[in-house]
Amino acid sequence: MTRVPTSFLPPIALELDSRARTPLYRQLYDWFRTAITEGQLRPGQRLPSTRTLAAELKISRIPAANAYDQLAAEGYLETFPGAGTRVARSIPNDTLLFSQTVGPAAGKRSNWPPQRTPRQTVRRVSRRGVALRQLPPQSWLNIVGPFRVSLPALDHFPLGVWSKLVARHARKPAKGVMGYADAMGYLPLREAIAEYLRTVRGVRCEARQILVTTGSQQGLQLSAQVLLDPKDRVGMEEPGYPSARQAFLAAGAHVIPIPVDQEGINVARLSSLGQGVRAVYVTPSHQYPLGMVMGASRRMLLLQWAARTGAWIIEDDYDSEYRFGSRPIAALQGLDTGSTVIYTGTFSKVMFPALRLGYIVVPAHLISAFAAARDAADVFSSTLYQVVLTDFIREGHFARHIRRMRMLYMERRAALVQAIRTQMGDALEVIGSEAGMHLVVLLPPGMDDVAISRRAAQLGISAAPLSTCYAKSISRAGVGSVHGVGRLRRGGLILGYAGASPREINDGISKLRMSLRA
Ligand SMILES: Cc1ncc(COP(=O)(O)O)c(C=O)c1O
């Protein structure tokens, strides 16, 4: 072994910051550990004594000794009485372990932590991982400004009532509120949801079939996990909900875009695919994003197709509480006699998105499979919020809030349509404005909706481009892929109106006009 002078240290200056909150011994420890794991200090290399180190750094011996002790205890150093301290010889010689260096002093100095040598090995990610990255960066989603899709009127949420209910349960929580709980969810909430769905949505269900989820996104993920194997084919509305596509891609499925017409998904096109489609994703009450309703005959055809082919139907009933011209449309699940439909819903729109609560109505024979999938995923949703939401529903606040929001959203929708008409004339074609919390404006042919959305985002406006709802922008990788190409004839913008006041809507449309002109 080559002998090195005892005071030899790598050429990277070891500077300490005595004013930093990280103690000196910890700064020393971090420095040595990084130098060892990144190979600047080699196995067997001798280190200065604590006395020399302390003198060189003009600190007391105590932090130096503490750092050495800790490094020795963790196996980075070895000490021999009379022979000093060395880097442990058991450390692999070519080690590049990329350990984490911490401490406020670390960030401030250019030499702290010691420079890392990038590792050469290229690590593969899964083909699913690659497929998931195909969505373009969606800057418009990071904005809570006017037209943010799916954003309810947060300033009209009854926070007074809500916070009282939270306090009621948080101040003196029952044991069950703080411990582990049932993967299917809090039973009284499941009972309240089942009653609501039976009465208002025409869903056939019992409380035991309700699985409380972390929003519908988890409902889609769990459905994909329980129902699909990698490479299974899943039919999806085209255009359709991009996050649903992501959930199926994450499960390794082949997503097959099926065009929609005035009645929703084209069942004839589904049938033409033969027997090999394992599931189909639909939004029958309010097609996302275009807004049409699937009529009775199309629903029958879809159920017949599923019965014939043995496919599952995943029904996403995300905002059907808000229908303005008529009563809410009943769920497709209510027509299903063959336990074919997995029904997902959410509290994101009728309460608020950060609540992260939703539900699945699981066919009775799949309850244990879904419960196990949930258990394997994240065990269960926050019990406190489930308990609070149960009271919110049981005490009538939920129904009252929905009634108030229905009126408010009707006004906001009218304000948006009016603003588009007065400020834009006939330049934009408005579609899908009879229900829900968003509408779509079609742009004049040839306009790039993604570029317009990006420009609008710079002005604080969140206008999602319609083209991202088409599968055509998604690549065709092996596992987890999208087959076929969506036919996007015209770009458009999806404009949410629930979260903006009429004044914000008006200002928002003038900014959107500027983005269009640019
Ligand atoms: C079609 C569709 N489904 C579901 C959701 C709700 O998702 P989550 O419950 O995960 O917030 C949305 C919200 O944007 C949506 O547009």
Coordinates of C-alpha atoms and ligand atoms in Angstrom, one line a residue:
M1 CA 0.0 0.0 0.0
T2 CA 1.4 3.4 -0.9
R3 CA 2.1 5.5 2.1
V4 CA 0.7 9.0 2.0
P5 CA 1.5 11.9 4.3
T6 CA -0.8 11.9 7.3
S7 CA -2.2 15.3 6.4
F8 CA -3.0 14.3 2.9
L9 CA -6.5 15.3 1.9
P10 CA -8.1 15.5 -1.6
P11 CA -7.6 18.8 -3.4
I12 CA -11.1 20.0 -2.6
A13 CA -10.9 22.5 0.1
L14 CA -12.5 21.5 3.3
E15 CA -14.2 24.6 4.5
L16 CA -16.5 24.8 7.5
D17 CA -19.2 27.3 8.2
S18 CA -19.3 28.0 11.9
R19 CA -22.5 30.0 11.5
A20 CA -24.4 27.3 9.7
R21 CA -27.2 25.4 11.6
T22 CA -25.5 22.1 10.8
P23 CA -23.0 21.4 13.6
L24 CA -19.3 21.3 12.7
Y25 CA -19.0 17.6 13.4
R26 CA -21.8 16.9 10.9
Q27 CA -20.2 19.1 8.2
L28 CA -17.0 17.2 8.7
Y29 CA -18.8 13.9 8.7
D30 CA -20.6 14.8 5.4
W31 CA -17.5 16.0 3.8
F32 CA -15.5 12.8 4.6
R33 CA -18.4 10.5 3.7
T34 CA -18.9 12.1 0.3
A35 CA -15.1 12.1 -0.4
I36 CA -15.0 8.4 0.5
T37 CA -18.1 7.3 -1.4
E38 CA -17.1 9.2 -4.5
G39 CA -13.6 7.8 -4.5
Q40 CA -11.6 11.0 -3.7
L41 CA -10.4 9.3 -0.5
R42 CA -9.4 5.7 -1.3
P43 CA -9.6 2.6 0.8
G44 CA -6.7 2.3 3.1
Q45 CA -5.7 6.0 2.7
R46 CA -4.4 7.5 5.9
L47 CA -6.1 10.5 7.3
P48 CA -4.7 13.3 9.5
S49 CA -5.1 12.8 13.2
T50 CA -8.0 14.6 14.9
R51 CA -5.4 17.0 16.5
T52 CA -3.8 17.9 13.1
L53 CA -7.2 18.2 11.4
A54 CA -8.5 20.5 14.2
A55 CA -5.4 22.6 14.1
E56 CA -5.6 22.9 10.3
L57 CA -9.2 23.9 10.4
K58 CA -8.8 26.1 13.4
I59 CA -11.5 24.3 15.4
S60 CA -11.5 22.4 18.6
R61 CA -10.7 18.7 18.6
I62 CA -14.2 17.7 19.7
P63 CA -16.0 18.0 16.4
A64 CA -13.2 16.4 14.6
A65 CA -13.2 13.5 17.0
N66 CA -17.0 13.2 16.9
A67 CA -16.9 13.1 13.1
Y68 CA -14.2 10.4 13.0
D69 CA -16.1 8.3 15.7
Q70 CA -19.3 8.5 13.7
L71 CA -17.6 7.6 10.4
A72 CA -15.8 4.7 12.2
A73 CA -19.1 3.5 13.7
E74 CA -20.6 3.4 10.2
G75 CA -17.7 1.5 8.8
Y76 CA -16.2 4.3 6.6
L77 CA -13.0 4.6 8.7
E78 CA -10.9 2.2 10.7
T79 CA -8.6 3.2 13.6
F80 CA -5.5 1.4 14.8
P81 CA -4.0 2.3 18.2
G82 CA -0.7 3.9 17.4
A83 CA -1.2 3.7 13.6
G84 CA -3.8 6.5 13.2
T85 CA -7.0 6.5 11.2
R86 CA -7.5 5.2 7.6
V87 CA -10.3 4.9 5.2
A88 CA -11.7 1.4 5.7
R89 CA -10.0 -1.1 3.4
S90 CA -13.3 -2.9 3.1
I91 CA -14.8 -0.1 1.0
P92 CA -14.9 -1.2 -2.7
N93 CA -12.1 0.5 -4.6
D94 CA -14.1 1.8 -7.5
T95 CA -17.0 2.9 -5.4
L96 CA -19.3 5.7 -6.6
L97 CA -22.1 5.3 -4.3
F98 CA -23.8 8.7 -4.7
S99 CA -24.6 9.2 -1.1
Q100 CA -26.7 12.2 -0.1
T101 CA -24.8 15.2 1.4
V102 CA -26.8 17.4 3.7
G103 CA -26.5 20.6 5.6
P104 CA -27.2 24.3 4.9
A105 CA -23.5 25.0 4.5
A106 CA -23.5 22.4 1.7
G107 CA -25.7 24.4 -0.7
K108 CA -23.9 27.7 -0.3
R109 CA -20.4 26.8 -1.3
S110 CA -19.2 25.9 -4.7
N111 CA -16.9 23.3 -3.2
W112 CA -19.4 21.8 -0.9
P113 CA -20.2 19.0 -1.3
P114 CA -17.2 17.8 -3.2
Q115 CA -17.9 17.5 -6.9
R116 CA -19.6 14.3 -7.8
T117 CA -18.4 12.2 -10.7
P118 CA -21.3 11.2 -12.8
R119 CA -21.8 7.5 -13.0
Q120 CA -21.5 6.1 -16.5
T121 CA -24.0 3.2 -16.3
V122 CA -27.2 4.0 -18.1
R123 CA -30.2 2.6 -16.2
R124 CA -33.2 1.6 -18.1
V125 CA -36.7 2.7 -17.2
S126 CA -39.7 0.5 -18.1
R127 CA -41.5 0.9 -21.4
R128 CA -44.5 2.0 -19.4
G129 CA -42.4 4.7 -17.9
V130 CA -41.4 5.9 -21.3
A131 CA -45.0 5.8 -22.6
L132 CA -46.2 7.8 -19.6
R133 CA -43.8 10.6 -20.4
Q134 CA -45.3 11.3 -23.8
L135 CA -47.8 13.9 -22.6
P136 CA -46.3 17.4 -23.4
P137 CA -45.5 19.6 -20.3
Q138 CA -48.8 21.1 -19.4
S139 CA -48.0 24.6 -18.2
W140 CA -51.7 25.6 -18.3
L141 CA -52.4 23.1 -15.5
N142 CA -50.1 24.8 -13.0
I143 CA -52.3 27.9 -13.0
V144 CA -55.4 28.4 -10.8
G145 CA -56.4 31.5 -12.9
P146 CA -59.6 31.7 -15.0
F147 CA -60.7 28.7 -17.0
R148 CA -58.7 26.1 -15.0
V149 CA -60.5 22.9 -15.9
S150 CA -62.1 21.0 -12.9
L151 CA -61.7 23.8 -10.5
P152 CA -64.8 24.5 -8.5
A153 CA -65.8 27.8 -6.9
L154 CA -63.5 27.4 -4.0
D155 CA -64.5 30.8 -2.5
H156 CA -68.1 29.6 -2.3
F157 CA -67.3 26.5 -0.4
P158 CA -68.9 26.6 3.1
L159 CA -65.7 26.7 5.0
G160 CA -67.3 27.7 8.3
V161 CA -69.4 24.5 8.4
W162 CA -66.5 22.4 7.1
S163 CA -64.0 23.7 9.7
K164 CA -66.5 23.1 12.5
L165 CA -66.9 19.6 11.4
V166 CA -63.2 19.1 11.1
A167 CA -62.7 20.5 14.6
R168 CA -65.4 18.3 16.0
H169 CA -63.6 15.2 14.9
A170 CA -60.0 16.4 15.2
R171 CA -60.1 17.8 18.7
K172 CA -61.1 14.5 20.4
P173 CA -60.7 11.9 17.7
A174 CA -62.1 8.4 18.3
K175 CA -59.4 5.7 18.2
G176 CA -60.6 4.5 14.8
V177 CA -60.0 8.0 13.3
M178 CA -56.3 7.8 14.0
G179 CA -55.4 4.2 13.6
Y180 CA -55.4 1.8 10.6
A181 CA -58.7 1.2 9.0
D182 CA -60.6 -0.8 6.3
A183 CA -59.2 -0.6 2.8
M184 CA -62.7 -0.2 1.5
G185 CA -63.2 3.0 3.5
Y186 CA -65.2 4.3 6.5
L187 CA -68.5 2.3 6.6
P188 CA -70.8 5.2 7.4
L189 CA -69.4 7.2 4.5
R190 CA -69.8 4.2 2.2
E191 CA -73.5 4.0 3.4
A192 CA -74.0 7.7 2.7
I193 CA -72.4 7.4 -0.8
A194 CA -74.5 4.3 -1.7
E195 CA -77.7 6.1 -0.6
Y196 CA -76.8 9.2 -2.6
L197 CA -75.9 7.2 -5.7
R198 CA -79.0 5.1 -5.6
T199 CA -81.3 8.1 -5.1
V200 CA -79.7 10.8 -7.3
R201 CA -77.7 8.8 -9.9
G202 CA -79.8 5.7 -10.4
V203 CA -76.8 3.4 -9.5
R204 CA -77.6 -0.1 -8.3
C205 CA -75.4 -0.6 -5.3
E206 CA -75.1 -1.6 -1.6
A207 CA -72.7 0.1 0.8
R208 CA -70.4 -3.0 0.8
Q209 CA -69.7 -2.4 -2.9
I210 CA -68.4 1.2 -2.3
L211 CA -64.7 1.5 -2.2
V212 CA -63.6 5.0 -1.0
T213 CA -60.7 6.1 -3.1
T214 CA -58.2 9.0 -3.3
G215 CA -60.2 10.6 -6.1
S216 CA -61.3 9.1 -9.4
Q217 CA -57.8 8.8 -10.6
Q218 CA -57.2 6.1 -8.1
G219 CA -60.4 4.5 -9.1
L220 CA -59.1 4.3 -12.6
Q221 CA -55.8 3.0 -11.5
L222 CA -57.2 0.3 -9.2
S223 CA -59.6 -0.7 -12.0
A224 CA -56.7 -1.0 -14.4
Q225 CA -54.8 -3.1 -11.9
V226 CA -57.6 -5.5 -11.1
L227 CA -59.0 -5.9 -14.6
L228 CA -56.0 -5.6 -17.0
D229 CA -52.9 -7.5 -17.7
P230 CA -49.9 -5.8 -19.5
K231 CA -50.6 -5.6 -23.2
D232 CA -54.4 -6.0 -22.8
R233 CA -56.4 -3.8 -25.2
V234 CA -58.5 -1.0 -23.7
G235 CA -60.9 1.1 -25.8
M236 CA -61.0 4.7 -24.9
E237 CA -63.1 7.6 -26.1
E238 CA -61.3 9.8 -28.7
P239 CA -61.0 12.6 -27.7
G240 CA -60.9 11.5 -24.1
Y241 CA -59.7 12.2 -20.6
P242 CA -55.8 12.2 -20.8
S243 CA -55.4 11.2 -17.1
A244 CA -57.5 8.0 -17.8
R245 CA -55.2 7.2 -20.7
Q246 CA -52.3 7.7 -18.4
A247 CA -53.8 5.3 -15.8
F248 CA -54.2 2.6 -18.5
L249 CA -50.7 3.2 -19.9
A250 CA -49.3 2.9 -16.3
A251 CA -50.9 -0.6 -16.1
G252 CA -49.1 -1.5 -19.4
A253 CA -52.3 -1.7 -21.4
H254 CA -52.6 -1.0 -25.2
V255 CA -55.0 2.0 -25.4
I256 CA -57.1 2.0 -28.5
P257 CA -58.8 5.3 -29.4
I258 CA -62.5 4.9 -30.4
P259 CA -64.0 8.0 -32.0
V260 CA -67.0 9.6 -30.4
D261 CA -70.0 11.0 -32.3
Q262 CA -73.1 12.9 -31.1
E263 CA -74.1 9.9 -29.0
G264 CA -70.7 9.3 -27.4
I265 CA -68.4 6.3 -28.1
N266 CA -68.9 4.6 -31.5
V267 CA -69.9 1.1 -30.5
A268 CA -69.8 -0.1 -34.1
R269 CA -66.1 0.8 -34.1
L270 CA -65.6 -1.1 -30.8
S271 CA -67.4 -4.1 -32.3
S272 CA -65.2 -4.1 -35.3
L273 CA -62.2 -4.8 -33.1
G274 CA -63.6 -8.3 -32.4
Q275 CA -63.2 -10.2 -29.1
G276 CA -59.8 -9.0 -27.9
V277 CA -60.8 -5.8 -26.1
R278 CA -60.6 -6.3 -22.3
A279 CA -62.3 -3.0 -21.2
V280 CA -63.6 0.3 -22.4
Y281 CA -63.5 3.7 -20.7
V282 CA -66.5 6.0 -21.1
T283 CA -68.0 9.1 -19.7
P284 CA -71.7 8.6 -20.7
S285 CA -73.4 11.3 -18.6
H286 CA -71.1 14.1 -20.0
Q287 CA -68.5 13.1 -22.5
Y288 CA -65.1 14.5 -21.5
P289 CA -64.2 16.9 -23.1
L290 CA -66.8 17.4 -25.8
G291 CA -69.9 17.3 -23.5
M292 CA -72.4 15.1 -25.3
V293 CA -74.7 12.7 -23.5
M294 CA -74.8 9.0 -24.4
G295 CA -78.4 8.3 -25.2
A296 CA -80.4 5.2 -24.2
S297 CA -80.0 3.2 -27.4
R298 CA -76.2 3.7 -27.4
R299 CA -76.1 2.7 -23.8
M300 CA -77.9 -0.5 -24.6
L301 CA -75.6 -1.2 -27.6
L302 CA -72.6 -0.7 -25.4
L303 CA -73.9 -3.1 -22.7
Q304 CA -74.8 -5.6 -25.3
W305 CA -71.3 -5.4 -26.8
A306 CA -69.8 -5.9 -23.3
A307 CA -72.0 -8.9 -22.7
R308 CA -71.1 -10.4 -26.1
T309 CA -67.3 -9.9 -25.8
G310 CA -66.8 -10.3 -22.0
A311 CA -65.3 -6.8 -21.8
W312 CA -65.5 -4.5 -18.7
I313 CA -67.0 -1.0 -18.9
I314 CA -65.3 1.6 -16.8
E315 CA -67.8 4.4 -16.3
D316 CA -66.3 7.8 -15.2
D317 CA -69.2 9.9 -13.8
Y318 CA -67.1 12.8 -12.9
D319 CA -69.4 15.9 -12.9
S320 CA -73.0 14.8 -13.6
E321 CA -74.3 16.7 -10.6
Y322 CA -74.2 19.8 -12.8
R323 CA -76.7 19.7 -15.6
F324 CA -78.5 22.9 -16.3
G325 CA -81.3 22.4 -18.8
S326 CA -82.6 19.1 -17.5
R327 CA -82.4 16.7 -14.6
P328 CA -79.1 14.9 -14.1
I329 CA -78.6 12.0 -16.5
A330 CA -78.8 8.6 -14.8
A331 CA -75.7 6.4 -14.7
L332 CA -75.0 3.7 -17.2
Q333 CA -74.3 1.4 -14.3
G334 CA -78.0 1.4 -13.4
L335 CA -78.9 -0.3 -16.6
D336 CA -76.3 -3.0 -16.1
T337 CA -77.6 -6.4 -15.1
G338 CA -74.5 -8.4 -15.8
S339 CA -72.0 -6.8 -13.2
T340 CA -70.1 -5.5 -16.2
V341 CA -69.7 -1.8 -15.2
I342 CA -67.1 -0.4 -12.8
Y343 CA -68.5 3.0 -11.8
T344 CA -66.1 5.7 -10.6
G345 CA -67.0 9.1 -9.1
T346 CA -65.3 11.9 -7.3
F347 CA -65.8 14.6 -4.6
S348 CA -63.2 16.8 -6.4
K349 CA -65.8 18.8 -8.3
V350 CA -68.7 18.9 -5.8
M351 CA -66.4 19.5 -2.8
F352 CA -62.8 20.5 -3.7
P353 CA -60.0 18.7 -5.5
A354 CA -57.5 18.7 -2.6
L355 CA -59.9 16.6 -0.5
R356 CA -58.7 13.7 -2.6
L357 CA -61.8 11.6 -2.0
G358 CA -63.7 9.6 -4.6
Y359 CA -65.3 6.2 -4.9
I360 CA -65.8 3.1 -7.0
V361 CA -68.9 1.0 -7.1
V362 CA -67.4 -2.4 -7.4
P363 CA -69.3 -5.4 -8.8
A364 CA -70.0 -7.7 -5.8
H365 CA -67.9 -10.6 -6.9
L366 CA -64.8 -8.3 -7.3
I367 CA -65.0 -6.6 -3.8
S368 CA -62.1 -8.7 -2.3
A369 CA -59.9 -8.1 -5.4
F370 CA -60.4 -4.4 -5.3
A371 CA -59.9 -4.3 -1.5
A372 CA -56.6 -6.2 -1.9
A373 CA -55.5 -3.9 -4.6
R374 CA -56.2 -0.8 -2.5
D375 CA -54.5 -2.4 0.4
A376 CA -51.4 -3.0 -1.7
A377 CA -51.5 0.6 -3.1
D378 CA -51.9 3.0 -0.2
V379 CA -54.0 1.0 2.3
F380 CA -56.9 3.6 2.8
S381 CA -57.8 7.2 2.6
S382 CA -57.5 9.7 5.5
T383 CA -60.2 8.6 8.0
L384 CA -60.5 12.1 9.5
Y385 CA -61.7 13.5 6.2
Q386 CA -64.0 10.5 5.5
V387 CA -65.6 11.0 8.9
V388 CA -66.0 14.8 8.3
L389 CA -67.4 14.2 4.9
T390 CA -69.9 11.7 6.3
D391 CA -71.3 14.4 8.7
F392 CA -71.2 17.0 5.9
I393 CA -73.5 14.7 3.8
R394 CA -75.7 13.4 6.6
E395 CA -76.4 16.9 8.0
G396 CA -77.6 18.2 4.6
H397 CA -74.7 20.5 3.7
F398 CA -73.6 18.5 0.7
A399 CA -77.0 18.6 -1.0
R400 CA -77.3 22.3 -0.2
H401 CA -73.9 23.1 -1.5
I402 CA -74.6 21.2 -4.8
R403 CA -77.9 23.1 -5.3
R404 CA -76.1 26.5 -4.7
M405 CA -73.3 25.6 -7.0
R406 CA -75.6 24.4 -9.7
M407 CA -77.2 27.9 -9.8
L408 CA -73.8 29.6 -9.6
Y409 CA -72.3 27.6 -12.4
M410 CA -75.3 28.2 -14.6
E411 CA -74.7 32.0 -14.2
R412 CA -70.9 31.6 -14.8
R413 CA -71.5 29.4 -17.9
A414 CA -73.9 32.1 -19.3
A415 CA -71.3 34.8 -18.5
L416 CA -68.6 32.8 -20.4
V417 CA -70.8 32.2 -23.4
Q418 CA -71.8 35.9 -23.4
A419 CA -68.1 37.1 -23.1
I420 CA -67.1 34.8 -25.9
R421 CA -69.9 36.1 -28.1
T422 CA -69.3 39.8 -27.4
Q423 CA -65.5 39.8 -27.4
M424 CA -64.9 37.2 -30.1
G425 CA -68.0 37.3 -32.3
D426 CA -68.2 34.1 -34.3
A427 CA -64.5 33.4 -34.4
L428 CA -64.9 30.6 -31.9
E429 CA -67.5 27.8 -32.0
V430 CA -68.8 26.9 -28.6
I431 CA -69.7 23.3 -27.8
G432 CA -70.8 21.3 -24.8
S433 CA -72.1 24.1 -22.7
E434 CA -75.3 22.4 -21.3
A435 CA -73.7 20.7 -18.3
G436 CA -70.7 20.3 -16.1
M437 CA -68.0 22.8 -15.3
H438 CA -66.4 23.4 -18.6
L439 CA -67.1 24.0 -22.3
V440 CA -65.0 23.7 -25.4
V441 CA -64.3 26.4 -28.0
L442 CA -63.2 25.2 -31.4
L443 CA -60.5 27.4 -32.9
P444 CA -60.5 28.4 -36.6
P445 CA -58.9 25.6 -38.7
G446 CA -55.1 25.6 -38.7
M447 CA -54.6 27.2 -35.3
D448 CA -52.2 25.4 -33.0
D449 CA -54.1 25.1 -29.7
V450 CA -51.0 24.0 -27.6
A451 CA -49.2 27.2 -28.7
I452 CA -52.2 29.3 -27.8
S453 CA -52.6 27.6 -24.4
R454 CA -48.9 28.2 -23.7
R455 CA -49.3 31.9 -24.5
A456 CA -52.4 32.2 -22.4
A457 CA -50.6 30.5 -19.5
Q458 CA -48.0 33.3 -19.6
L459 CA -50.9 35.7 -19.1
G460 CA -52.2 33.8 -16.1
I461 CA -55.0 32.0 -18.0
S462 CA -55.4 28.3 -17.8
A463 CA -56.9 27.1 -21.1
A464 CA -56.3 23.4 -21.8
P465 CA -55.7 22.5 -25.5
L466 CA -58.2 20.1 -26.9
S467 CA -55.6 18.3 -28.9
T468 CA -54.1 16.8 -25.7
C469 CA -57.3 14.8 -25.3
Y470 CA -56.5 13.0 -28.6
A471 CA -54.3 10.0 -28.5
K472 CA -52.4 11.1 -31.6
S473 CA -49.8 12.9 -29.5
I474 CA -48.9 9.7 -27.7
S475 CA -46.2 7.5 -29.0
R476 CA -46.5 3.9 -29.8
A477 CA -44.0 2.1 -27.6
G478 CA -44.2 -1.6 -27.0
V479 CA -45.9 -2.1 -23.7
G480 CA -48.3 0.6 -22.6
S481 CA -49.0 2.1 -25.9
V482 CA -51.7 3.9 -27.9
H483 CA -52.8 2.3 -31.2
G484 CA -54.1 4.2 -34.1
V485 CA -54.2 7.9 -34.5
G486 CA -56.9 10.3 -33.4
R487 CA -58.3 12.5 -36.1
L488 CA -58.1 16.0 -34.8
R489 CA -59.6 18.2 -37.4
R490 CA -59.6 21.4 -35.4
G491 CA -57.8 22.6 -32.4
G492 CA -59.7 23.9 -29.4
L493 CA -59.6 25.1 -25.9
I494 CA -61.2 23.5 -22.9
L495 CA -62.5 26.3 -20.6
G496 CA -63.5 25.7 -17.1
Y497 CA -65.9 28.3 -15.8
A498 CA -66.9 27.1 -12.3
G499 CA -63.9 28.6 -10.5
A500 CA -64.0 32.2 -12.0
S501 CA -66.4 35.1 -11.2
P502 CA -68.1 36.8 -14.2
R503 CA -65.5 39.6 -13.9
E504 CA -62.6 37.2 -14.0
I505 CA -64.3 35.4 -16.9
N506 CA -64.6 38.7 -18.9
D507 CA -61.0 39.7 -18.2
G508 CA -59.9 36.1 -19.0
I509 CA -61.6 36.2 -22.4
S510 CA -59.8 39.5 -23.3
K511 CA -56.5 37.9 -22.4
L512 CA -57.4 34.8 -24.4
R513 CA -58.2 37.1 -27.3
M514 CA -54.7 38.6 -27.0
S515 CA -53.2 35.1 -27.0
L516 CA -55.2 34.2 -30.1
R517 CA -54.1 37.4 -31.9
A518 CA -50.5 36.9 -31.1
Ligands
LIG1 C1 -63.1 13.1 -16.9 C2 -62.6 13.3 -15.5 N1 -62.7 12.3 -14.6 C3 -62.3 12.5 -13.3 C4 -61.8 13.7 -12.8 C5 -61.6 13.9 -11.4 O1 -60.4 13.4 -11.0 P1 -60.0 13.3 -9.4 O2 -61.2 12.7 -8.7 O3 -58.9 12.3 -9.5 O4 -59.7 14.6 -8.9 C6 -61.7 14.7 -13.7 C7 -61.2 16.0 -13.2 O5 -60.5 16.7 -13.9 C8 -62.1 14.6 -15.0 O6 -62.1 15.6 -15.9

